[in-house]
Short mmCIF file of N, CA and C in Angstrom, two decimals:
data_model
loop_
_atom_site.label_atom_id
_atom_site.label_comp_id
_atom_site.label_asym_id
_atom_site.label_seq_id
_atom_site.Cartn_x
_atom_site.Cartn_y
_atom_site.Cartn_z
N MET N 1 206.86 100.54 26.45
CA MET N 1 207.91 99.59 26.74
C MET N 1 207.98 98.60 25.59
N LYS N 2 209.18 98.37 25.10
CA LYS N 2 209.38 97.45 23.99
C LYS N 2 210.12 96.23 24.50
N VAL N 3 209.58 95.05 24.22
CA VAL N 3 210.19 93.79 24.65
C VAL N 3 210.43 92.93 23.42
N ILE N 4 211.67 92.47 23.26
CA ILE N 4 212.03 91.55 22.18
C ILE N 4 212.57 90.30 22.85
N ARG N 5 212.05 89.14 22.49
CA ARG N 5 212.46 87.90 23.16
C ARG N 5 213.36 87.08 22.23
N LEU N 6 214.55 86.73 22.73
CA LEU N 6 215.49 85.86 22.02
C LEU N 6 215.65 84.60 22.84
N THR N 7 215.51 83.44 22.21
CA THR N 7 215.56 82.18 22.95
C THR N 7 216.75 81.35 22.52
N SER N 8 217.40 80.75 23.51
CA SER N 8 218.46 79.79 23.24
C SER N 8 218.18 78.55 24.08
N THR N 9 219.01 77.54 23.96
CA THR N 9 218.76 76.32 24.72
C THR N 9 219.08 76.48 26.19
N ALA N 10 219.97 77.37 26.54
CA ALA N 10 220.39 77.51 27.93
C ALA N 10 219.69 78.65 28.65
N VAL N 11 219.40 79.71 27.93
CA VAL N 11 218.90 80.90 28.59
C VAL N 11 218.09 81.72 27.57
N ASP N 12 217.07 82.39 28.06
CA ASP N 12 216.35 83.35 27.22
C ASP N 12 216.93 84.73 27.52
N ILE N 13 217.30 85.45 26.47
CA ILE N 13 217.83 86.80 26.63
C ILE N 13 216.77 87.75 26.08
N THR N 14 216.32 88.65 26.93
CA THR N 14 215.25 89.56 26.53
C THR N 14 215.71 91.00 26.74
N PRO N 15 215.98 91.72 25.65
CA PRO N 15 216.23 93.15 25.82
C PRO N 15 214.89 93.84 26.09
N VAL N 16 214.84 94.63 27.15
CA VAL N 16 213.64 95.36 27.51
C VAL N 16 214.00 96.84 27.51
N PHE N 17 213.23 97.62 26.78
CA PHE N 17 213.47 99.05 26.71
C PHE N 17 212.42 99.76 27.54
N GLN N 18 212.86 100.45 28.56
CA GLN N 18 211.98 101.23 29.42
C GLN N 18 212.44 102.67 29.33
N GLY N 19 211.65 103.50 28.67
CA GLY N 19 212.10 104.87 28.42
C GLY N 19 213.33 104.82 27.54
N ASN N 20 214.38 105.52 27.93
CA ASN N 20 215.62 105.50 27.15
C ASN N 20 216.64 104.51 27.70
N GLN N 21 216.22 103.66 28.60
CA GLN N 21 217.11 102.69 29.25
C GLN N 21 216.87 101.30 28.67
N GLU N 22 217.96 100.61 28.33
CA GLU N 22 217.86 99.23 27.89
C GLU N 22 218.30 98.31 29.02
N PHE N 23 217.49 97.32 29.30
CA PHE N 23 217.82 96.27 30.27
C PHE N 23 217.97 94.98 29.48
N LYS N 24 219.00 94.22 29.79
CA LYS N 24 219.13 92.89 29.19
C LYS N 24 218.80 91.88 30.28
N LEU N 25 217.68 91.22 30.12
CA LEU N 25 217.23 90.24 31.10
C LEU N 25 217.64 88.85 30.64
N PHE N 26 218.32 88.14 31.51
CA PHE N 26 218.75 86.78 31.24
C PHE N 26 217.85 85.86 32.06
N ASP N 27 217.04 85.08 31.39
CA ASP N 27 216.05 84.24 32.06
C ASP N 27 216.53 82.80 32.05
N TYR N 28 216.83 82.30 33.25
CA TYR N 28 217.25 80.91 33.39
C TYR N 28 216.07 80.02 33.73
N ALA N 29 214.93 80.63 33.96
CA ALA N 29 213.65 79.93 34.16
C ALA N 29 213.70 78.85 35.22
N GLY N 30 214.68 78.90 36.09
CA GLY N 30 214.74 77.94 37.18
C GLY N 30 215.04 76.53 36.75
N ASN N 31 215.45 76.32 35.51
CA ASN N 31 215.76 74.98 35.03
C ASN N 31 216.91 74.40 35.85
N PRO N 32 216.66 73.33 36.60
CA PRO N 32 217.70 72.77 37.47
C PRO N 32 218.98 72.38 36.73
N HIS N 33 218.86 72.03 35.47
CA HIS N 33 220.03 71.65 34.68
C HIS N 33 221.03 72.79 34.56
N TRP N 34 220.55 74.04 34.53
CA TRP N 34 221.42 75.20 34.31
C TRP N 34 221.82 75.91 35.59
N ARG N 35 221.28 75.52 36.73
CA ARG N 35 221.60 76.22 37.98
C ARG N 35 223.08 76.26 38.31
N PRO N 36 223.83 75.19 38.06
CA PRO N 36 225.27 75.28 38.35
C PRO N 36 225.98 76.38 37.55
N CYS N 37 225.40 76.80 36.45
CA CYS N 37 226.01 77.85 35.61
C CYS N 37 225.74 79.25 36.16
N TRP N 38 224.77 79.39 37.04
CA TRP N 38 224.39 80.71 37.54
C TRP N 38 225.57 81.47 38.12
N ARG N 39 226.40 80.78 38.91
CA ARG N 39 227.52 81.46 39.57
C ARG N 39 228.45 82.14 38.57
N SER N 40 228.63 81.53 37.41
CA SER N 40 229.55 82.12 36.44
C SER N 40 229.04 83.47 35.91
N PHE N 41 227.76 83.72 36.01
CA PHE N 41 227.19 84.98 35.53
C PHE N 41 227.02 86.02 36.64
N MET N 42 227.04 85.59 37.88
CA MET N 42 226.72 86.49 38.99
C MET N 42 227.64 87.69 39.10
N SER N 43 228.91 87.52 38.84
CA SER N 43 229.84 88.63 39.01
C SER N 43 229.58 89.74 37.99
N ARG N 44 228.90 89.42 36.89
CA ARG N 44 228.63 90.42 35.85
C ARG N 44 227.26 91.07 35.98
N LEU N 45 226.47 90.64 36.93
CA LEU N 45 225.12 91.19 37.10
C LEU N 45 225.17 92.57 37.72
N HIS N 46 224.25 93.41 37.32
CA HIS N 46 224.08 94.71 37.95
C HIS N 46 222.94 94.66 38.96
N ALA N 47 221.99 93.77 38.72
CA ALA N 47 220.82 93.63 39.60
C ALA N 47 220.22 92.25 39.37
N VAL N 48 219.37 91.84 40.30
CA VAL N 48 218.66 90.57 40.18
C VAL N 48 217.17 90.89 40.09
N VAL N 49 216.52 90.35 39.07
CA VAL N 49 215.07 90.44 38.93
C VAL N 49 214.55 89.01 39.02
N PHE N 50 213.80 88.72 40.07
CA PHE N 50 213.31 87.37 40.34
C PHE N 50 211.81 87.38 40.14
N VAL N 51 211.32 86.63 39.17
CA VAL N 51 209.89 86.63 38.83
C VAL N 51 209.21 85.43 39.47
N ILE N 52 208.10 85.71 40.12
CA ILE N 52 207.32 84.67 40.78
C ILE N 52 205.91 84.67 40.21
N ASP N 53 205.42 83.48 39.89
CA ASP N 53 204.03 83.31 39.48
C ASP N 53 203.21 83.25 40.77
N SER N 54 202.50 84.31 41.05
CA SER N 54 201.75 84.43 42.32
C SER N 54 200.58 83.46 42.42
N THR N 55 200.26 82.76 41.33
CA THR N 55 199.14 81.82 41.35
C THR N 55 199.59 80.37 41.45
N ASP N 56 200.87 80.09 41.32
CA ASP N 56 201.38 78.72 41.24
C ASP N 56 201.89 78.26 42.60
N SER N 57 200.98 77.73 43.40
CA SER N 57 201.35 77.32 44.76
C SER N 57 202.36 76.18 44.76
N GLU N 58 202.34 75.34 43.73
CA GLU N 58 203.29 74.23 43.67
C GLU N 58 204.72 74.72 43.44
N ALA N 59 204.88 75.79 42.68
CA ALA N 59 206.22 76.30 42.38
C ALA N 59 206.75 77.24 43.46
N LEU N 60 205.90 77.67 44.38
CA LEU N 60 206.33 78.65 45.37
C LEU N 60 207.38 78.11 46.34
N GLN N 61 207.30 76.84 46.70
CA GLN N 61 208.32 76.28 47.60
C GLN N 61 209.69 76.31 46.94
N GLU N 62 209.73 75.94 45.66
CA GLU N 62 211.00 75.99 44.93
C GLU N 62 211.49 77.43 44.79
N ALA N 63 210.58 78.35 44.50
CA ALA N 63 210.95 79.76 44.39
C ALA N 63 211.50 80.27 45.72
N LYS N 64 210.90 79.85 46.81
CA LYS N 64 211.38 80.25 48.14
C LYS N 64 212.81 79.77 48.36
N MET N 65 213.09 78.53 48.00
CA MET N 65 214.44 77.99 48.18
C MET N 65 215.45 78.72 47.28
N GLU N 66 215.10 78.93 46.03
CA GLU N 66 216.02 79.58 45.09
C GLU N 66 216.27 81.03 45.48
N LEU N 67 215.22 81.76 45.83
CA LEU N 67 215.38 83.15 46.23
C LEU N 67 216.22 83.23 47.50
N GLY N 68 215.96 82.35 48.45
CA GLY N 68 216.77 82.32 49.67
C GLY N 68 218.23 82.08 49.38
N TRP N 69 218.51 81.16 48.45
CA TRP N 69 219.89 80.88 48.07
C TRP N 69 220.54 82.11 47.44
N LEU N 70 219.82 82.78 46.53
CA LEU N 70 220.37 83.96 45.87
C LEU N 70 220.63 85.09 46.86
N LEU N 71 219.72 85.28 47.80
CA LEU N 71 219.88 86.35 48.79
C LEU N 71 221.06 86.12 49.71
N LYS N 72 221.48 84.88 49.85
CA LYS N 72 222.63 84.56 50.71
C LYS N 72 223.94 84.50 49.93
N GLU N 73 223.88 84.62 48.63
CA GLU N 73 225.07 84.52 47.79
C GLU N 73 225.95 85.76 47.95
N ASP N 74 227.21 85.56 48.36
CA ASP N 74 228.12 86.67 48.61
C ASP N 74 228.28 87.60 47.41
N MET N 75 228.36 87.04 46.21
CA MET N 75 228.56 87.87 45.01
C MET N 75 227.39 88.80 44.73
N LEU N 76 226.24 88.51 45.32
CA LEU N 76 225.05 89.33 45.06
C LEU N 76 224.69 90.23 46.24
N GLU N 77 225.50 90.20 47.27
CA GLU N 77 225.17 90.91 48.51
C GLU N 77 224.91 92.40 48.29
N GLN N 78 225.65 93.03 47.42
CA GLN N 78 225.49 94.47 47.20
C GLN N 78 224.61 94.81 46.00
N LYS N 79 224.01 93.81 45.39
CA LYS N 79 223.18 94.04 44.19
C LYS N 79 221.73 94.29 44.57
N PRO N 80 221.07 95.19 43.85
CA PRO N 80 219.64 95.37 44.09
C PRO N 80 218.85 94.13 43.65
N PHE N 81 217.85 93.79 44.45
CA PHE N 81 216.96 92.66 44.16
C PHE N 81 215.56 93.19 43.93
N LEU N 82 215.01 92.85 42.78
CA LEU N 82 213.62 93.17 42.48
C LEU N 82 212.88 91.85 42.34
N VAL N 83 211.89 91.65 43.19
CA VAL N 83 211.04 90.47 43.10
C VAL N 83 209.74 90.90 42.44
N LEU N 84 209.45 90.32 41.29
CA LEU N 84 208.21 90.63 40.57
C LEU N 84 207.17 89.58 40.93
N ALA N 85 206.14 90.01 41.63
CA ALA N 85 205.03 89.13 42.00
C ALA N 85 204.01 89.19 40.87
N ASN N 86 204.17 88.30 39.89
CA ASN N 86 203.38 88.37 38.67
C ASN N 86 202.00 87.73 38.84
N LYS N 87 201.14 88.05 37.90
CA LYS N 87 199.76 87.57 37.81
C LYS N 87 198.87 88.12 38.92
N GLN N 88 199.17 89.33 39.36
CA GLN N 88 198.37 89.96 40.40
C GLN N 88 196.96 90.29 39.92
N ASP N 89 196.71 90.19 38.61
CA ASP N 89 195.36 90.41 38.07
C ASP N 89 194.46 89.20 38.28
N ASP N 90 195.05 88.06 38.65
CA ASP N 90 194.29 86.82 38.84
C ASP N 90 193.72 86.78 40.26
N PRO N 91 192.43 86.54 40.41
CA PRO N 91 191.83 86.50 41.76
C PRO N 91 192.45 85.42 42.66
N LYS N 92 193.07 84.40 42.07
CA LYS N 92 193.69 83.33 42.87
C LYS N 92 195.11 83.67 43.30
N ALA N 93 195.63 84.80 42.87
CA ALA N 93 197.01 85.16 43.17
C ALA N 93 197.18 85.50 44.65
N MET N 94 198.33 85.09 45.19
CA MET N 94 198.69 85.52 46.54
C MET N 94 199.04 87.00 46.46
N SER N 95 198.66 87.76 47.47
CA SER N 95 198.99 89.18 47.51
C SER N 95 200.48 89.34 47.79
N VAL N 96 200.98 90.54 47.60
CA VAL N 96 202.39 90.82 47.89
C VAL N 96 202.68 90.56 49.36
N VAL N 97 201.76 90.93 50.24
CA VAL N 97 201.95 90.68 51.67
C VAL N 97 202.02 89.19 51.95
N GLU N 98 201.11 88.42 51.37
CA GLU N 98 201.12 86.96 51.57
C GLU N 98 202.40 86.33 51.02
N LEU N 99 202.83 86.77 49.84
CA LEU N 99 204.06 86.24 49.25
C LEU N 99 205.27 86.58 50.11
N THR N 100 205.32 87.82 50.59
CA THR N 100 206.44 88.25 51.43
C THR N 100 206.54 87.38 52.67
N GLU N 101 205.40 87.09 53.28
CA GLU N 101 205.40 86.23 54.47
C GLU N 101 205.78 84.80 54.10
N TYR N 102 205.19 84.26 53.04
CA TYR N 102 205.46 82.88 52.64
C TYR N 102 206.94 82.69 52.28
N LEU N 103 207.50 83.65 51.55
CA LEU N 103 208.89 83.55 51.12
C LEU N 103 209.88 83.88 52.23
N ASP N 104 209.36 84.38 53.36
CA ASP N 104 210.18 84.73 54.52
C ASP N 104 211.25 85.76 54.14
N ILE N 105 210.79 86.84 53.51
CA ILE N 105 211.72 87.88 53.07
C ILE N 105 211.44 89.24 53.72
N GLN N 106 210.66 89.24 54.80
CA GLN N 106 210.32 90.49 55.47
C GLN N 106 211.57 91.26 55.89
N GLN N 107 212.62 90.55 56.33
CA GLN N 107 213.82 91.20 56.85
C GLN N 107 214.55 92.01 55.77
N TYR N 108 214.31 91.72 54.51
CA TYR N 108 214.97 92.46 53.43
C TYR N 108 214.23 93.74 53.07
N LEU N 109 212.98 93.85 53.47
CA LEU N 109 212.17 95.01 53.11
C LEU N 109 212.63 96.28 53.81
N ASP N 110 213.44 96.16 54.86
CA ASP N 110 213.96 97.36 55.53
C ASP N 110 215.17 97.93 54.79
N ARG N 111 215.47 97.38 53.62
CA ARG N 111 216.55 97.88 52.77
C ARG N 111 215.95 98.38 51.46
N PRO N 112 215.17 99.47 51.49
CA PRO N 112 214.47 99.91 50.29
C PRO N 112 215.39 100.30 49.13
N SER N 113 216.66 100.57 49.43
CA SER N 113 217.58 100.90 48.35
C SER N 113 218.20 99.66 47.74
N LYS N 114 217.87 98.49 48.27
CA LYS N 114 218.46 97.24 47.76
C LYS N 114 217.43 96.15 47.48
N PHE N 115 216.21 96.30 47.95
CA PHE N 115 215.25 95.20 47.83
C PHE N 115 213.84 95.75 47.66
N ARG N 116 213.12 95.17 46.71
CA ARG N 116 211.74 95.60 46.48
C ARG N 116 210.92 94.44 45.95
N VAL N 117 209.68 94.35 46.42
CA VAL N 117 208.72 93.41 45.86
C VAL N 117 207.70 94.25 45.10
N GLN N 118 207.56 93.96 43.81
CA GLN N 118 206.70 94.75 42.93
C GLN N 118 205.55 93.88 42.41
N PRO N 119 204.31 94.26 42.69
CA PRO N 119 203.20 93.53 42.08
C PRO N 119 203.16 93.82 40.59
N THR N 120 202.95 92.76 39.79
CA THR N 120 202.90 92.93 38.35
C THR N 120 201.79 92.08 37.74
N SER N 121 201.43 92.46 36.54
CA SER N 121 200.55 91.66 35.70
C SER N 121 201.08 91.78 34.28
N ALA N 122 201.73 90.73 33.81
CA ALA N 122 202.23 90.75 32.43
C ALA N 122 201.07 90.86 31.46
N LEU N 123 199.97 90.21 31.78
CA LEU N 123 198.79 90.22 30.91
C LEU N 123 198.24 91.64 30.75
N ALA N 124 198.14 92.36 31.86
CA ALA N 124 197.61 93.72 31.83
C ALA N 124 198.70 94.77 31.56
N GLY N 125 199.96 94.33 31.56
CA GLY N 125 201.06 95.27 31.34
C GLY N 125 201.27 96.22 32.50
N GLU N 126 201.04 95.76 33.71
CA GLU N 126 201.15 96.63 34.88
C GLU N 126 202.30 96.19 35.78
N GLY N 127 203.01 97.17 36.31
CA GLY N 127 204.00 96.92 37.35
C GLY N 127 205.43 96.74 36.87
N LEU N 128 205.64 96.20 35.69
CA LEU N 128 207.01 95.96 35.22
C LEU N 128 207.77 97.27 35.04
N ALA N 129 207.14 98.27 34.44
CA ALA N 129 207.81 99.55 34.23
C ALA N 129 208.23 100.17 35.55
N ALA N 130 207.34 100.13 36.54
CA ALA N 130 207.67 100.69 37.86
C ALA N 130 208.84 99.94 38.49
N GLY N 131 208.85 98.62 38.36
CA GLY N 131 209.95 97.83 38.91
C GLY N 131 211.27 98.14 38.23
N LEU N 132 211.27 98.22 36.91
CA LEU N 132 212.51 98.52 36.19
C LEU N 132 212.97 99.95 36.44
N ASP N 133 212.03 100.88 36.61
CA ASP N 133 212.40 102.25 36.99
C ASP N 133 213.12 102.25 38.33
N TRP N 134 212.63 101.45 39.28
CA TRP N 134 213.28 101.35 40.59
C TRP N 134 214.71 100.82 40.44
N VAL N 135 214.88 99.77 39.64
CA VAL N 135 216.23 99.22 39.42
C VAL N 135 217.14 100.29 38.83
N ARG N 136 216.66 100.98 37.80
CA ARG N 136 217.46 102.04 37.17
C ARG N 136 217.84 103.11 38.19
N ASP N 137 216.88 103.56 39.00
CA ASP N 137 217.16 104.60 39.99
C ASP N 137 218.19 104.14 41.01
N VAL N 138 218.06 102.90 41.49
CA VAL N 138 219.02 102.37 42.47
C VAL N 138 220.42 102.31 41.86
N LEU N 139 220.52 101.82 40.64
CA LEU N 139 221.83 101.71 39.99
C LEU N 139 222.44 103.09 39.74
N GLU N 140 221.62 104.06 39.35
CA GLU N 140 222.13 105.42 39.13
C GLU N 140 222.64 106.04 40.42
N LYS N 141 221.93 105.82 41.53
CA LYS N 141 222.37 106.37 42.82
C LYS N 141 223.72 105.79 43.23
N HIS N 142 223.94 104.52 42.94
CA HIS N 142 225.18 103.88 43.34
C HIS N 142 226.34 104.23 42.41
N ARG N 143 226.04 104.67 41.19
CA ARG N 143 227.10 105.13 40.28
C ARG N 143 227.62 106.49 40.69
N ASN N 144 226.76 107.30 41.28
CA ASN N 144 227.14 108.69 41.65
C ASN N 144 227.82 108.76 42.98
#
C-alpha cells in the first residue's frame, strides 16, 4: 500500500493506493472551524471513512457526536460507512465491541453492505487494507 500525504490549511488530501485502486482521502480532522464546509463535499463522496483513536477517551464523546450527525445526514444515507478503530495495537485501546457500544452504532451493523467497523493499527500497518478492500467491493457491487 502506498500512501502520499498532501497538506493544506483546510484539509489533508491523501491518495492511498490499495492494489490497483486509488482512493482519495479527504481528512478534515474534525476541526470545528471547517465543519460547516463538510456539507458542500458530501454530494461528491462515494464513501465515508471515519477514523477513531481507540485510545483517546477524551475525544470519543466528540467522535460519537460527529459520527451520529454524519449517519443521520440525508446526503450520506446510501453511502458506505467505514469506521476505522485505530491504535488497536495499544493495550489501552477500547476494543471494537466496546467502541461499538460506546458510539451507539450497533443498529448499523445489521447493514453489512453499508456499514463496517474495522480494527486498525497504523503503526503496525494492519487493518487499513482490509477496510479499503471492503469499501471497493461495496462500491463495485453498487455500480453493477
